[in-house]
Short mmCIF file of C-alpha atoms and ligand atoms in Angstrom, two decimals:
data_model
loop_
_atom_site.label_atom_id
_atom_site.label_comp_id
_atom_site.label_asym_id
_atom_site.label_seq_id
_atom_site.Cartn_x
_atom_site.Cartn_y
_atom_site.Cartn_z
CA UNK M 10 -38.96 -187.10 40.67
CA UNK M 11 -39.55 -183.52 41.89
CA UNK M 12 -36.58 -181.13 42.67
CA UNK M 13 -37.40 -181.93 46.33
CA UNK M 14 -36.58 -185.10 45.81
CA UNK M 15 -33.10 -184.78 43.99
CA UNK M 16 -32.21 -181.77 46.39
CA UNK M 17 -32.79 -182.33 50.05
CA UNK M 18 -33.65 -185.65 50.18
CA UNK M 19 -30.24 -187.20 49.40
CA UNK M 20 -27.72 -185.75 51.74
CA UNK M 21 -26.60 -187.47 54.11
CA UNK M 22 -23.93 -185.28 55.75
CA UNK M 23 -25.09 -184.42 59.50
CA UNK M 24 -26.03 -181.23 59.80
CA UNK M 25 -24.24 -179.09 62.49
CA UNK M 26 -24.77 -175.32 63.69
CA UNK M 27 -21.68 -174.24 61.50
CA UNK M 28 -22.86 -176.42 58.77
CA UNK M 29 -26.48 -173.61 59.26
CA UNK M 30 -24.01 -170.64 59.52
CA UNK M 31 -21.95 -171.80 56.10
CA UNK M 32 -25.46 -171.53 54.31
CA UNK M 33 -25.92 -168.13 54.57
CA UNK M 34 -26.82 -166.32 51.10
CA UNK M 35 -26.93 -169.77 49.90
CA UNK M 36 -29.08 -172.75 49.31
CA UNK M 37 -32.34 -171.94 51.47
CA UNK M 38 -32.51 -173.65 54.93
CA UNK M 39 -35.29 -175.46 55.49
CA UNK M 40 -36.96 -175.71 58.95
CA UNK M 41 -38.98 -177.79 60.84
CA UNK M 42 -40.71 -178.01 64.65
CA UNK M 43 -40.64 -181.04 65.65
CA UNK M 44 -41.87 -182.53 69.44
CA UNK M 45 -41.31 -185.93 69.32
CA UNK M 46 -39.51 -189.74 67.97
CA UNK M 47 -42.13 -190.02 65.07
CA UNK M 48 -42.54 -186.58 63.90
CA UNK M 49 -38.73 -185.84 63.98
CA UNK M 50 -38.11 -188.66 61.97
CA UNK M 51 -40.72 -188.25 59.39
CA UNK M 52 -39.00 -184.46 59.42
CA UNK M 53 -35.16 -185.61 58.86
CA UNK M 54 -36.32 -188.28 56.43
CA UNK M 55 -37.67 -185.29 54.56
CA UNK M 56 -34.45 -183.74 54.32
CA UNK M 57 -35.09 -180.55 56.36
CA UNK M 58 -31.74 -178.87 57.63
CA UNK M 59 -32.77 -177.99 61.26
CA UNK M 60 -35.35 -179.41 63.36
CA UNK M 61 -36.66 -176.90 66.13
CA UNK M 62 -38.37 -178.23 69.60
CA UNK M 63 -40.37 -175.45 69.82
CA UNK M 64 -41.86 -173.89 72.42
CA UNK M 65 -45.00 -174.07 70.28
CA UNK M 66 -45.50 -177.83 71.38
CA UNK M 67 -47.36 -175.85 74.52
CA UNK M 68 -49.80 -175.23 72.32
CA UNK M 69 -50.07 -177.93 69.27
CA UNK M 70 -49.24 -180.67 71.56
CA UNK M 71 -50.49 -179.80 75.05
CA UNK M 72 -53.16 -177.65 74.26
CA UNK M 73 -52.26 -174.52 75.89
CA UNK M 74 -53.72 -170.77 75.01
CA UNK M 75 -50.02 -170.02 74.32
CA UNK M 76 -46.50 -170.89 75.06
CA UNK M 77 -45.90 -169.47 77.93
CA UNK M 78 -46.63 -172.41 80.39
CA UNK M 79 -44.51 -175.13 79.29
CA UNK M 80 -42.00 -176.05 81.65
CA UNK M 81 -37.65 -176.81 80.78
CA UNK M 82 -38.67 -180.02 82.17
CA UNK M 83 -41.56 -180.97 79.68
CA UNK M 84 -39.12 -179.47 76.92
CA UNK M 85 -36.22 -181.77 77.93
CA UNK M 86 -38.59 -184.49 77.60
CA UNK M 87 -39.91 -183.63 74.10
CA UNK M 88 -36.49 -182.79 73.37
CA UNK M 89 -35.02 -186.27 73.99
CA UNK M 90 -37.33 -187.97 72.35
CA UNK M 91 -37.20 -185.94 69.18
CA UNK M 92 -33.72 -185.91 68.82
CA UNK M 93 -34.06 -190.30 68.88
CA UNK M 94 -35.93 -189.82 65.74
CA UNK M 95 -33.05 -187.38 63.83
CA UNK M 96 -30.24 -189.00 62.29
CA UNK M 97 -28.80 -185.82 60.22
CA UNK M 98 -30.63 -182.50 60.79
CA UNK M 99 -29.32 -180.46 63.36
CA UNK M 100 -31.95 -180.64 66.60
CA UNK M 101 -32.49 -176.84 68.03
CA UNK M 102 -34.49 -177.12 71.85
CA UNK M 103 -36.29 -173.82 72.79
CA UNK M 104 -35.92 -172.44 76.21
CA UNK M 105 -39.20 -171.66 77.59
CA UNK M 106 -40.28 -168.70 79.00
CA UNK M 107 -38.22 -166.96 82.02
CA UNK M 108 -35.77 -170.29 81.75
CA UNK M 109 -33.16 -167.83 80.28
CA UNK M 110 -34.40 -164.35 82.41
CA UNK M 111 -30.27 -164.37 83.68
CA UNK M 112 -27.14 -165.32 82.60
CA UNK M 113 -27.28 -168.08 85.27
CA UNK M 114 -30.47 -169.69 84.45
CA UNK M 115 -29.34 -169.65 80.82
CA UNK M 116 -26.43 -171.58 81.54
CA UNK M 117 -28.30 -174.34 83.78
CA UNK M 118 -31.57 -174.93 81.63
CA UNK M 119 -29.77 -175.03 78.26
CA UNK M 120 -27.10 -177.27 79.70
CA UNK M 121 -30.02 -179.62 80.50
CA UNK M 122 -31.32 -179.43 76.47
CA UNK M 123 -28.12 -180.25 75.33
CA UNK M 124 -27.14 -182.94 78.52
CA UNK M 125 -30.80 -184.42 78.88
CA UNK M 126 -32.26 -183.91 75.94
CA UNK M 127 -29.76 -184.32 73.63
CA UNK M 128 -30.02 -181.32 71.62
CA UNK M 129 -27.24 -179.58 69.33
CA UNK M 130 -27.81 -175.92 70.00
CA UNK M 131 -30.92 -174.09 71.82
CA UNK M 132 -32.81 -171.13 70.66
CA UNK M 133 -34.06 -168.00 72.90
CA UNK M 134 -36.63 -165.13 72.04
CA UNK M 135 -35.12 -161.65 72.44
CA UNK M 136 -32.44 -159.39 70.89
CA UNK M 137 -30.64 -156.88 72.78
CA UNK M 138 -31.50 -157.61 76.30
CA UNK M 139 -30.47 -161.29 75.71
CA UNK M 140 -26.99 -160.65 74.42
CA UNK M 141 -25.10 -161.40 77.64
CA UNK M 142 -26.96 -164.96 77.52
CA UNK M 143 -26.16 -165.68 74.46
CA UNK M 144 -22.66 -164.46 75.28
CA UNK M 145 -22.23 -166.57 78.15
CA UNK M 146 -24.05 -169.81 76.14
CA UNK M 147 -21.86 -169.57 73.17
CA UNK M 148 -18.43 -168.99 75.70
CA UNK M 149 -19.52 -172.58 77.17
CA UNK M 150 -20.02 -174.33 73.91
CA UNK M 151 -23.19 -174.24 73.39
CA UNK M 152 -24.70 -172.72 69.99
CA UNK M 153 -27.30 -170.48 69.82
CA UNK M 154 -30.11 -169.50 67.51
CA UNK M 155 -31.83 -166.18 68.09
CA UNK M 156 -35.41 -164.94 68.10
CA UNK M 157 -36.80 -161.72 67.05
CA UNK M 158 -39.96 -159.89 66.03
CA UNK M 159 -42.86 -161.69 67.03
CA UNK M 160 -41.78 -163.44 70.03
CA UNK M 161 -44.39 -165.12 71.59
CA UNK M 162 -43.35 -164.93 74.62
CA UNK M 163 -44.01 -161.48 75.04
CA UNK M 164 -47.66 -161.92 73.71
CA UNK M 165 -48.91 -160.03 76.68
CA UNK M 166 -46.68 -157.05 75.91
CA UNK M 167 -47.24 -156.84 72.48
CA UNK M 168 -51.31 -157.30 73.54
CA UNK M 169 -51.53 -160.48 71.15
CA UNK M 170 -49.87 -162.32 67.69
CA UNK M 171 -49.46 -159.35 66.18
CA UNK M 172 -46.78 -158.59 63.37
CA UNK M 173 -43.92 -156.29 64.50
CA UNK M 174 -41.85 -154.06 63.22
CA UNK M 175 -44.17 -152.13 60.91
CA UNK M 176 -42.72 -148.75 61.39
CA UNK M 177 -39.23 -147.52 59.90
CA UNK M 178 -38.67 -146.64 63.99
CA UNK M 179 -39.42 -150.65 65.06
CA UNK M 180 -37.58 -151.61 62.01
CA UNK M 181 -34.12 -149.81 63.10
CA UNK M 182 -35.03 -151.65 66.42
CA UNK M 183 -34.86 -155.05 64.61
CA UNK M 184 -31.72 -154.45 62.61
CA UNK M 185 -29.93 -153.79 66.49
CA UNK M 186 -31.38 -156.55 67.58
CA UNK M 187 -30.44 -159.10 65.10
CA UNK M 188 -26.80 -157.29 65.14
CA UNK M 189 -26.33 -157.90 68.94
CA UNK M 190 -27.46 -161.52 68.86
CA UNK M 191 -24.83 -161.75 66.20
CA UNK M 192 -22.51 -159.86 67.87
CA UNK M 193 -23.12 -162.01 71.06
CA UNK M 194 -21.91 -165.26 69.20
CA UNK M 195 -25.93 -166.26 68.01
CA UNK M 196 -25.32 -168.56 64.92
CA UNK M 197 -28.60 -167.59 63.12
CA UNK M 198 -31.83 -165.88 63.85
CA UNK M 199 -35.32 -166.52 63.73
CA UNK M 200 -37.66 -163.12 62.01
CA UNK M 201 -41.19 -164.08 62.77
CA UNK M 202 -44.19 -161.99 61.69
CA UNK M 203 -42.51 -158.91 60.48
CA UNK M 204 -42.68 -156.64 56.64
CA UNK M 205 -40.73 -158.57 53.90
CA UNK M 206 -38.89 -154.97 53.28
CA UNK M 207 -37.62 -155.15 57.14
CA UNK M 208 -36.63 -158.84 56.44
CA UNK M 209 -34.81 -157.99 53.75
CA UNK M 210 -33.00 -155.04 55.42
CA UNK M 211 -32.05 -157.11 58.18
CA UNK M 212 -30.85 -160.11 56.73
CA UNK M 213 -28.66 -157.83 54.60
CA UNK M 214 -26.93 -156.33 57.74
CA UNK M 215 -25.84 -159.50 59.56
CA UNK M 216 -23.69 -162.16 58.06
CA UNK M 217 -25.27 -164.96 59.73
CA UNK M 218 -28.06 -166.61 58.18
CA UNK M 219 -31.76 -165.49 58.90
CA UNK M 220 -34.71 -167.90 59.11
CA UNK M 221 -38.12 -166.44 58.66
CA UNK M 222 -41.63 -167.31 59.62
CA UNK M 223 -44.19 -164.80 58.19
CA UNK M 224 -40.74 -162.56 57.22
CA UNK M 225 -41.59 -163.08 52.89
CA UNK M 226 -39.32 -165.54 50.71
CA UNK M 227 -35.92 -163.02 51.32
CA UNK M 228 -34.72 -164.50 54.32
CA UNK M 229 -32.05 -167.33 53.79
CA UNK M 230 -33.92 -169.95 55.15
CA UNK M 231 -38.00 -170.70 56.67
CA UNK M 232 -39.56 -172.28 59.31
CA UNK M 233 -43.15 -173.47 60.08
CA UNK M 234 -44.74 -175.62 62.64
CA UNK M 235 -45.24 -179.14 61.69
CA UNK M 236 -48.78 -179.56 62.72
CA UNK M 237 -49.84 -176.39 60.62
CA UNK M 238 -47.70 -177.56 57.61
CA UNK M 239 -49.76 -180.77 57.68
CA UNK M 240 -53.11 -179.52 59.00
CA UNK M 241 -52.59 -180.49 62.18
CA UNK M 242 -53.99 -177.69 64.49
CA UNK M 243 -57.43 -175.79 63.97
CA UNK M 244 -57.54 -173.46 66.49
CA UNK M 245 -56.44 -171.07 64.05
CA UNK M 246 -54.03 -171.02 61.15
CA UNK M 247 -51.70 -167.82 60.60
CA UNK M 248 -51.31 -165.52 57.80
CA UNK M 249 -48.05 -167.25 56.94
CA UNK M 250 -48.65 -170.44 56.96
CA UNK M 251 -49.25 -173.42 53.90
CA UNK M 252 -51.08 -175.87 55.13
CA UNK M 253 -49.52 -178.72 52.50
CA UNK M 254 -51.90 -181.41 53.28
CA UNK M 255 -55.00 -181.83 55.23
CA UNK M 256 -53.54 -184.99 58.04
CA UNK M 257 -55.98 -184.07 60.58
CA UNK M 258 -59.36 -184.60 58.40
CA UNK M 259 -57.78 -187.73 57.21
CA UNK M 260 -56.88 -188.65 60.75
CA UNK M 261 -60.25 -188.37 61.67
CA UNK M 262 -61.70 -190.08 58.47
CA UNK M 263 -59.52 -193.00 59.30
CA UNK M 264 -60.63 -192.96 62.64
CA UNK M 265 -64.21 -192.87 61.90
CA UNK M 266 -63.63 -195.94 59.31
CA UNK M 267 -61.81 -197.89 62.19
CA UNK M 268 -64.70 -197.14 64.58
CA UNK M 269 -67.51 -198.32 61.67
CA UNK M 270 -65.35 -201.79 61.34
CA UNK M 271 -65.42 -202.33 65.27
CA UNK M 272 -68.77 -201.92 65.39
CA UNK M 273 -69.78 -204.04 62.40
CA UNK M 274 -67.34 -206.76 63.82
CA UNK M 275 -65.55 -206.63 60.39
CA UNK M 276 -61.93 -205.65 62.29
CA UNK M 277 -60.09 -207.65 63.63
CA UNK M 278 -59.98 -209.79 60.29
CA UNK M 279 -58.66 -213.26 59.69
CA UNK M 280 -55.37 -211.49 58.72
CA UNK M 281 -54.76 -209.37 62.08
CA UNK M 282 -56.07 -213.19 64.05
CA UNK M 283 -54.34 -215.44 65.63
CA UNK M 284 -54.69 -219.06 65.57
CA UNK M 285 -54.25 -221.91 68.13
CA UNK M 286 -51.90 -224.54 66.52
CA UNK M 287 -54.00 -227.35 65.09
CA UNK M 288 -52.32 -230.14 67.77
CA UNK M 289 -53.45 -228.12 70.62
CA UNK M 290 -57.05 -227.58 69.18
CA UNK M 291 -58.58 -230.65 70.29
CA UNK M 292 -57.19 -230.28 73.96
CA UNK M 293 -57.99 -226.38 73.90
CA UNK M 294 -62.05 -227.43 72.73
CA UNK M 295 -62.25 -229.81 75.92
CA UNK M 296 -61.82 -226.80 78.41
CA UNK M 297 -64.66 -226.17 80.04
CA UNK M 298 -65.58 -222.28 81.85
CA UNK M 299 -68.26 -221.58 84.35
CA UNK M 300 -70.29 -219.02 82.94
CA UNK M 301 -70.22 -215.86 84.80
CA UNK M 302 -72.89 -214.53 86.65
CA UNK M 303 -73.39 -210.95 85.74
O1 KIV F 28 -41.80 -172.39 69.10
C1 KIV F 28 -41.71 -172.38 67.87
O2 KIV F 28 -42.25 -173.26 67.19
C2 KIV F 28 -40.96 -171.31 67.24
C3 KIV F 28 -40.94 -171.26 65.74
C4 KIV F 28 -42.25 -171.02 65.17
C5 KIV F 28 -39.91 -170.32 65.24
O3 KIV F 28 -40.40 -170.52 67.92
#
């Protein structure tokens, strides 16, 4: 058995935002998107801590150039169906882009995760100039994960996936960011795409947990998209990502095989058949059909 196995894989306690916040500086938290019943089940039975519904699932799962055009109501309806297929990590729904541009929206769309789609906390992208929604999120019960760095949301601003914070200047930036999400009530936060040496400084000056994505192995917890974990998606493959296995060739090997049997007639076999009961054989063999004319 690998230490994966005698780690993660046996707890059983559900996983809840404080549950996240208690782990700072301590055992890593592990991550996971997730978009729907089957994928958020193979994640929890993996024993990963926290299960994001990205807003990546505009682009892995729908197909989109980037993430900016999926709606709160195609995220409500990933979100619901993930959150059917996790029993104990905690499920975190993104709010899309401009679902969360005022204190108002904020409040309606992530009420809907958490109502509709059955979510435990949402996440937002955005530091300082989100702090009064986070305020206002957290004052109505709702817990929130932060965003900052690379927020792809503001790919046009930042004129494409590029890594931030690469200056001392942007790095001071970061640190106020990931202080005022804190300070806003934000229960952890998300460093995507940013030096290891500004992850580190950052995580150091907030006491809730950081979660990195292309951040280095200093943060206290990571978090990758599914479908480039398992090989998934090929429109391109970031700097910071494993790929640790290759699903999609094998998808399509398996799909090719299935396609070969068809065509050979060898599938269905005897085993995937079904039979007529052997006293309603006779009967069945005395039906007689018009032929068709084609
Ligand atoms: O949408 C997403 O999948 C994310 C993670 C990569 C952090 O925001």
């Amino acid at each position: 058995m690998s230490t994966t196995d005698k780690t993660s894989k046996k707890k059983t306690v559900t996983v809840t935002a404080p549950t996240i916040q208690a782990m700072k500086g301590g055992e890593k938290i592990c991550c996971m998107t997730a978009y729907d019943y089957s994928s958020g089940m193979i994640a929890d039975k993996a024993g990963v801590d926290l299960v994001l519904v990205g807003d990546s699932l505009a682009m892995v799962v729908l197909g989109h150039e980037d993430t900016l055009s999926v709606t709160v109501d195609e995220m409500v309806h990933h979100t619901r169906a993930t959150s059917r297929g996790v029993k104990r990590a905690l499920v975190v729904a993104d709010l899309p882009f401009m679902s969360f541009a005022t204190v108002e929206l904020a409040l309606k769309n992530s009420g809907r995760l958490i109502a509709e789609g059955h979510a435990k906390a949402v996440k937002l992208e955005g530091g300082v100039p989100v702090a009064p929604q986070i305020k206002a999120m957290t004052d109505a019960g709702i817990p929130v994960m932060a965003h900052v760095g690379l927020t792809p949301q503001h790919v046009a601003r930042f004129g494409g996936f590029k890594a931030q914070g690469k200056s001392a200047e942007a790095t001071r930036a970061l640190i106020e960011d990931a202080q005022a999400v804190e300070a806003a009530g934000a229960f952890c936060v998300v460093l995507e795409a940013i030096p290891v040496e500004s992850a580190q400084l950052i995580t150091e000056s907030v006491s809730i947990p950081t979660i990195g994505i292309g951040a280095g192995n200093v943060t206290d917890g990571q978090v990758l998209v599914y479908h480039d974990v398992l090989g998934m998606f090929d429109r391109f493959t970031p700097k910071f990502v494993r790929r640790f296995a290759e699903l999609g060739e094998e998808a399509v090997t398996a799909l090719e095989r299935y396609c070969d049997d068809v065509r050979r007639t060898t599938f269905p076999g005897d085993k995937n058949t079904f039979y007529m009961p052997d006293d309603q054989l006779a009967q069945v063999r005395k039906i007689k059909v018009k032929a068709k004319k084609k």
